[in-house]
Short mmCIF file of C-alpha atoms in Angstrom, two decimals:
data_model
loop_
_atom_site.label_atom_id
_atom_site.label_comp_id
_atom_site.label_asym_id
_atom_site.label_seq_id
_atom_site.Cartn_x
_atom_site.Cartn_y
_atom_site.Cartn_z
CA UNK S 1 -6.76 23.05 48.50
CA UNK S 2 -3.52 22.91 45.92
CA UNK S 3 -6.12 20.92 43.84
CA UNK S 4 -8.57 23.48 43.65
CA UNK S 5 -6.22 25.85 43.32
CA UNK S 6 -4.82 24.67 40.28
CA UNK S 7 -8.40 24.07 39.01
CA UNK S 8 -9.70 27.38 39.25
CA UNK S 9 -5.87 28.63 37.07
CA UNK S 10 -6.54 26.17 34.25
CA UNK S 11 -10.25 27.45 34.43
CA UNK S 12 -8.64 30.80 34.19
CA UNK S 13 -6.71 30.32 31.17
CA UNK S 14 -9.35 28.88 29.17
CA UNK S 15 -11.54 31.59 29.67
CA UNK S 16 -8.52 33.85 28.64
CA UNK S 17 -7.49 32.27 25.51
CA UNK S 18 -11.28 32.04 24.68
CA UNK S 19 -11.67 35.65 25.30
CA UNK S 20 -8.49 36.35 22.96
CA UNK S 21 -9.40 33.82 20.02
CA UNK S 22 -12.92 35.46 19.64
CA UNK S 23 -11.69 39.39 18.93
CA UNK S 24 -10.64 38.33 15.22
CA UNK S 25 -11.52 41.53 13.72
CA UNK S 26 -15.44 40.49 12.27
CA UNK S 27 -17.76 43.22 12.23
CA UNK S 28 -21.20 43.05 11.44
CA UNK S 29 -24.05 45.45 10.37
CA UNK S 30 -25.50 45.14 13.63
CA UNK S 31 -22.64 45.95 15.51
CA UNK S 32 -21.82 49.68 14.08
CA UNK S 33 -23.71 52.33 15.17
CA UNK S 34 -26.60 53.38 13.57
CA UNK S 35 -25.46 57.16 13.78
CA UNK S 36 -23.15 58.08 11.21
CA UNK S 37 -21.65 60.64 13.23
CA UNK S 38 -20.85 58.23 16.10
CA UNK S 39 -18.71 56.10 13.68
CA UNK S 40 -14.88 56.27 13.14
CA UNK S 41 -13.62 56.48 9.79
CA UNK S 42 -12.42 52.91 9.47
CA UNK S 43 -16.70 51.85 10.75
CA UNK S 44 -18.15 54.07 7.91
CA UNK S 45 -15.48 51.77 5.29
CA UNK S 46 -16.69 48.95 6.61
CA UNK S 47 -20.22 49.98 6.36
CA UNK S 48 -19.68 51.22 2.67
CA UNK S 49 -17.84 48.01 2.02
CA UNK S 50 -20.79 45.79 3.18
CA UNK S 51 -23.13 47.35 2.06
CA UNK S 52 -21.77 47.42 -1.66
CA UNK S 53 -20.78 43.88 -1.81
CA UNK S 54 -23.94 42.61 -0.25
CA UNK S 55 -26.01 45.19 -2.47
CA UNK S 56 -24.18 45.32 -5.57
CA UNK S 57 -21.55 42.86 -6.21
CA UNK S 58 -22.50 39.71 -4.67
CA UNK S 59 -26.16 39.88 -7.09
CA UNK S 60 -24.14 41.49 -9.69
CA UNK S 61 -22.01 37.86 -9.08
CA UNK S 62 -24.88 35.86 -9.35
CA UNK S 63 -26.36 36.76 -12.10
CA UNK S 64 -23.03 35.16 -13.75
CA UNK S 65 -23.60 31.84 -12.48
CA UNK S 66 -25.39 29.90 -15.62
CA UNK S 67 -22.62 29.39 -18.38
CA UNK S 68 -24.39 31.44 -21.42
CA UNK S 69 -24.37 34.56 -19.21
CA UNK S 70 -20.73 33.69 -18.21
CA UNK S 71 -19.44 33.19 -22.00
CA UNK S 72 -21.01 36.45 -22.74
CA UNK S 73 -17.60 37.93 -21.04
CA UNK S 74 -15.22 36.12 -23.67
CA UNK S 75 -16.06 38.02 -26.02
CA UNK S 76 -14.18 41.62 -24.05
CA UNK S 77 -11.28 41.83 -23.06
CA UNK S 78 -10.62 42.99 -19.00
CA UNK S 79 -10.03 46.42 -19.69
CA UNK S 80 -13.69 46.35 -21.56
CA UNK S 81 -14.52 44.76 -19.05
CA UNK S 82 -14.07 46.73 -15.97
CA UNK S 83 -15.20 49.80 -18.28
CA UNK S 84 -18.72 47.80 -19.08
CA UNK S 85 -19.07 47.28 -15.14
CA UNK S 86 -17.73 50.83 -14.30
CA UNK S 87 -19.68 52.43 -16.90
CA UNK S 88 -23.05 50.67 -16.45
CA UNK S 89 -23.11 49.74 -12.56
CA UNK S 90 -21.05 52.45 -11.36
CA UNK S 91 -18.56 49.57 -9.47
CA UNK S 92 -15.00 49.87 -10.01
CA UNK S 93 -13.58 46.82 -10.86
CA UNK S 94 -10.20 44.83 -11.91
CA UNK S 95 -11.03 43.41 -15.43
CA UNK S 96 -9.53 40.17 -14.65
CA UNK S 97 -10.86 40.02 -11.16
CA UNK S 98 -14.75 40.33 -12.26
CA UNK S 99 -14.15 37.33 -14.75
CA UNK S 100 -12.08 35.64 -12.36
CA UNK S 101 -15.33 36.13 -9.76
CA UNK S 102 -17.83 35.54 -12.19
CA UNK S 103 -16.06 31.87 -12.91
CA UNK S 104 -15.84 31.31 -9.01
CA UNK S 105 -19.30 31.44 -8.84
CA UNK S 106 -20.50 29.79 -12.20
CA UNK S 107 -18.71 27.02 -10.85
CA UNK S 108 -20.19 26.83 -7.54
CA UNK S 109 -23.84 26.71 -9.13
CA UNK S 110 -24.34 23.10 -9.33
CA UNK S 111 -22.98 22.84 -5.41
CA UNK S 112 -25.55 25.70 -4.50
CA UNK S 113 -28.90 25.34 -6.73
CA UNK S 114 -30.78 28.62 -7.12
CA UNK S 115 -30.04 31.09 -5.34
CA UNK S 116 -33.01 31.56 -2.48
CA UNK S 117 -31.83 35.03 -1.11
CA UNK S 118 -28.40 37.13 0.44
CA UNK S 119 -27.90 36.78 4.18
CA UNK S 120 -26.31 38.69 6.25
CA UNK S 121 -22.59 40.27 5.61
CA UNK S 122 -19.66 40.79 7.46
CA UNK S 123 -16.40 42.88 7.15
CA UNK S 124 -12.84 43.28 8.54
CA UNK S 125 -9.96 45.50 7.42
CA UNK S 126 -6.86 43.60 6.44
CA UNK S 127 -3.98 46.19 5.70
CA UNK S 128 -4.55 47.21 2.39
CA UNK S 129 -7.68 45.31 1.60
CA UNK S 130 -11.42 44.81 3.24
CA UNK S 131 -12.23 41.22 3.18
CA UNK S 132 -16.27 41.17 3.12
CA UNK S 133 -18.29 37.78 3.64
CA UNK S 134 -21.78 37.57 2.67
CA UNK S 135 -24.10 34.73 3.03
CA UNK S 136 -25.34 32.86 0.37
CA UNK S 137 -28.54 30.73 0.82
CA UNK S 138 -29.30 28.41 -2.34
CA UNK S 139 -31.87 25.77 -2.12
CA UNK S 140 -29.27 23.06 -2.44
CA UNK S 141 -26.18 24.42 -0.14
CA UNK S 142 -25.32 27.18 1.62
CA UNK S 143 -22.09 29.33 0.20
CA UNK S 144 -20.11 31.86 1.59
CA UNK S 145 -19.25 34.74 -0.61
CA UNK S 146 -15.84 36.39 -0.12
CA UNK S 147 -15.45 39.93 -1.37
CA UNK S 148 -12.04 41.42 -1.26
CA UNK S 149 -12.12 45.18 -1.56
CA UNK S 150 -9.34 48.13 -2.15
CA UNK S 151 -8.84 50.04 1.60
CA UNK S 152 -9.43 52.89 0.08
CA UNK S 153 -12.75 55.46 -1.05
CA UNK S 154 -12.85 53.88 -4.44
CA UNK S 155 -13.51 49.82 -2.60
CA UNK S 156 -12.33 48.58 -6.28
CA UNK S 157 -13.07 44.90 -6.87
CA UNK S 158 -9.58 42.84 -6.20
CA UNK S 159 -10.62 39.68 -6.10
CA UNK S 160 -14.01 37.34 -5.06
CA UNK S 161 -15.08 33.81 -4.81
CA UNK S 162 -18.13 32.37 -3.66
CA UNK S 163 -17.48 28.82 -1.54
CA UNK S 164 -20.09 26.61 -0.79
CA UNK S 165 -19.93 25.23 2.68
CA UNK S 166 -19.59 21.78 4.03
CA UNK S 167 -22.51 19.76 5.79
CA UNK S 168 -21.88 17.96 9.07
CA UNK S 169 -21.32 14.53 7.30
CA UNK S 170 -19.27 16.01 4.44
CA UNK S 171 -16.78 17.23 7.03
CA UNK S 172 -16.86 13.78 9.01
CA UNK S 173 -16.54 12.14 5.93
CA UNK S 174 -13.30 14.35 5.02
CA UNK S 175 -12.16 13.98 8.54
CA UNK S 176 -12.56 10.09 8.28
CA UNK S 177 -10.61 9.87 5.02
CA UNK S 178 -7.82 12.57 6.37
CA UNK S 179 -7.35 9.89 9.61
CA UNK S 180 -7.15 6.73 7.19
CA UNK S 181 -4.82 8.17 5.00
CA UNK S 182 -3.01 9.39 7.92
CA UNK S 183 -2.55 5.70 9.80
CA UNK S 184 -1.67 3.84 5.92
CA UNK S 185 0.97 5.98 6.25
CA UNK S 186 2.53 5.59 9.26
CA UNK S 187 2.24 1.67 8.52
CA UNK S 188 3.65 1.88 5.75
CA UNK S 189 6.11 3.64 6.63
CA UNK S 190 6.39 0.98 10.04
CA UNK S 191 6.38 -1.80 7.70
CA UNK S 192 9.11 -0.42 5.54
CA UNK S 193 11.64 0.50 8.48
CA UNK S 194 10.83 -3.32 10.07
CA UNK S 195 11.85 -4.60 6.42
CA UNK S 196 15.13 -2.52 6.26
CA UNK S 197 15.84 -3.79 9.55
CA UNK S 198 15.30 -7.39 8.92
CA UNK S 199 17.66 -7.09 6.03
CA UNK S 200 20.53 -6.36 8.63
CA UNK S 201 20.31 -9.81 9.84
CA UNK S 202 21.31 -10.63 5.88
CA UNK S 203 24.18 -8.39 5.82
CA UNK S 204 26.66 -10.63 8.11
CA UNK S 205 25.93 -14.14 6.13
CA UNK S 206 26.76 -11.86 2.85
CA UNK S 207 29.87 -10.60 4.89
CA UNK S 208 30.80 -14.06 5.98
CA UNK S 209 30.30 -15.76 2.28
CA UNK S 210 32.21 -13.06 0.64
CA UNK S 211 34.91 -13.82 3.33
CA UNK S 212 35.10 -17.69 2.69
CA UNK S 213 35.04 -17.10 -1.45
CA UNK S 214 38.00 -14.91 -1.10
CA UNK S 215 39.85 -17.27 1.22
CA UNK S 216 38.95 -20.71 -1.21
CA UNK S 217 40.77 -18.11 -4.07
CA UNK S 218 43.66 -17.39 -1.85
CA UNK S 219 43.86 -20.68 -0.91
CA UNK S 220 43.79 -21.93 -4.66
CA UNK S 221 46.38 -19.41 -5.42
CA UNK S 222 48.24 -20.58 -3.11
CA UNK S 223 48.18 -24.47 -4.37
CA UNK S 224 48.91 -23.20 -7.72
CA UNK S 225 52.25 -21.60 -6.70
CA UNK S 226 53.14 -24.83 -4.96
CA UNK S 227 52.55 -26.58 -7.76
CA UNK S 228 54.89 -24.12 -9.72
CA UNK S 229 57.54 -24.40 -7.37
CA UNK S 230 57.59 -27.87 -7.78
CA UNK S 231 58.15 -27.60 -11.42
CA UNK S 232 61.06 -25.14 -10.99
CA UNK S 233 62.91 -27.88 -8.66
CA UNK S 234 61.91 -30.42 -11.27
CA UNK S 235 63.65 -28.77 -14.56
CA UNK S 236 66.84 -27.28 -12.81
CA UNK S 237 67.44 -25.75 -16.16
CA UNK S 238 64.12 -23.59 -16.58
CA UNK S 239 62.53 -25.37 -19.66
CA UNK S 240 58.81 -25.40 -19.87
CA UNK S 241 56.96 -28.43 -19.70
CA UNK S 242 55.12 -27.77 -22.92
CA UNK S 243 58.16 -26.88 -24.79
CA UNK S 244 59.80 -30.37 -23.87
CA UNK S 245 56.93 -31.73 -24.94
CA UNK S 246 57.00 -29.95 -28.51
CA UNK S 247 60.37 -31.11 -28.86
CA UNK S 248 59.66 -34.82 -28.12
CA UNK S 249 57.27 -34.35 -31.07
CA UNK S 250 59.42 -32.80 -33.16
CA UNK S 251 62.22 -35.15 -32.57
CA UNK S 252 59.52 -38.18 -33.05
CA UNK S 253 59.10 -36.78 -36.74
CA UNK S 254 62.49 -36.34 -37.97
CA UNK S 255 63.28 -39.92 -36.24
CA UNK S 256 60.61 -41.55 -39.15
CA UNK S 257 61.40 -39.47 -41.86
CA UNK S 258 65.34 -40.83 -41.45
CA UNK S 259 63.95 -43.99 -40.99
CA UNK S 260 61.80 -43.59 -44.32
CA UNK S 261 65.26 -41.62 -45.82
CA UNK S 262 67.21 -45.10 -44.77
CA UNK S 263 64.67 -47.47 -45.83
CA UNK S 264 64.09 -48.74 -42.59
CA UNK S 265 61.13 -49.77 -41.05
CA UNK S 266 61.84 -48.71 -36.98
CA UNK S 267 63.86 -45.73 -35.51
CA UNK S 268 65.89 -48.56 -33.18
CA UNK S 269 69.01 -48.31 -35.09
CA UNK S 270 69.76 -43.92 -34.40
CA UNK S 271 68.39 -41.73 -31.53
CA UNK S 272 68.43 -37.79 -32.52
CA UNK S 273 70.22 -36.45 -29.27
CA UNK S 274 69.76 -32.51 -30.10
CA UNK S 275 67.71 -30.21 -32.05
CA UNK S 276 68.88 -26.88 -33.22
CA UNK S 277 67.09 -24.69 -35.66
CA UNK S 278 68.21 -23.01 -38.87
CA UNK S 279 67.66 -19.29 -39.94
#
């Protein structure tokens, strides 16, 4: 019974987030009243709004969609522009956002082919704006044109695009490529974290080394002081090695050139005891 129970709640709460996520503001031709008088204000905008951008501006639009007809506009600038369209189709438009529109949908004509006819449209109010779609049936693609209109009784032309829509295997195709991409990088990103952590097994042997270089240093430091020491006890009186050794030298030299002075041929017959030097 708790079983059931709990079925028929989750049942329950489908049905209620279903029944929430389909009011999203849409509103077709068919679903206004025919009589004007039975229509609220904000039902007669969105009337006027549809039926202007699916009568007027969306085969204004696509009249714009071979380049010649398109480079025809670089030759005005947007406020001659949006006087050309207000003066000779009775729209009011943003300059820029009629070029803008007009390169939306010259772009879109090798996705959509010729244009076969205008669907049907449908409007919502968005604050300031009314956002009208209108379908767009080419004999390559379908396309979706978006129509964004002033909230106001002059609908002026903000802003419009016309986007061609995805088939069933374009969007499984995107969806396969979005899931690829999505697993390389999460095993890349594996792979990388399993490398940083294998390098923390290398950090202790780099410790350790470090550690025995700095003890064979300390330790050869150590052997050199001995070593020192054991020429301080050796020359009580503080001469240097290589000095005595100099002086040996220089007491070898001035040995021969007596010996040379005396006209003898060895040093046998004098030792030089002591050295002292003359400014």
């Amino acid at each position: 019974m708790k079983k059931f129970l709990a079925l028929i709640g989750m049942m329950t709460c489908i049905f209620g987030l279903s029944a929430c996520g389909s009011d999203d503001g849409w509103v077709t031709m068919a679903d206004l009243p025919t009589s004007q008088y039975e229509q609220t204000y904000e039902q007669q905008k969105l009337q006027s709004a549809m039926q202007r951008a699916k009568g007027q501006l969306v085969p204004i639009l696509t009249s714009y969609m071979s380049e010649d007809s398109l480079e025809s506009l670089d030759d005005f600038t947007m406020e001659e522009i949006a006087y050309l369209v207000a003066s000779e189709m009775g729209l009011g438009v943003d300059g820029y956002a009629f070029y803008s529109a007009a390169g939306s949908f010259q772009s879109a004509a090798d996705s959509v082919g010729n244009i076969q006819r205008i669907g049907e449209a449908s409007a919502k109010i968005d604050g300031d704006q009314i956002i009208v779609h209108v379908e767009v049936i080419g004999d390559k693609k379908n396309a979706t044109a978006e129509v964004i209109l002033s909230n106001d009784m002059f609908f002026m032309l903000e802003s419009a695009a016309l986007n061609p829509e995805s088939s069933k295997g374009e969007l499984m195709i995107g969806a396969a490529l979005n899931t690829l991409i999505g697993m390389t990088t999460v095993f890349v990103v594996l792979i990388l974290i399993s490398f940083i952590i294998s390098c923390f097994r290398i950090v202790p042997k780099l410790q350790n080394s470090a550690a025995e270089r700095k003890a064979r240093q300390m330790e050869a430091s150590s052997d050199v002081k001995v070593i020192a020491q054991k020429d301080i006890a050796a020359n009580p009186a503080g001469e240097d090695i290589a000095d005595q050794a100099d002086d040996l030298e220089l007491a070898a030299v001035i040995a021969a050139a007596v010996a040379a002075y005396e006209g003898s041929a060895s040093t046998d017959g004098f030792v030089v005891r002591s050295i002292r030097r003359l400014r």
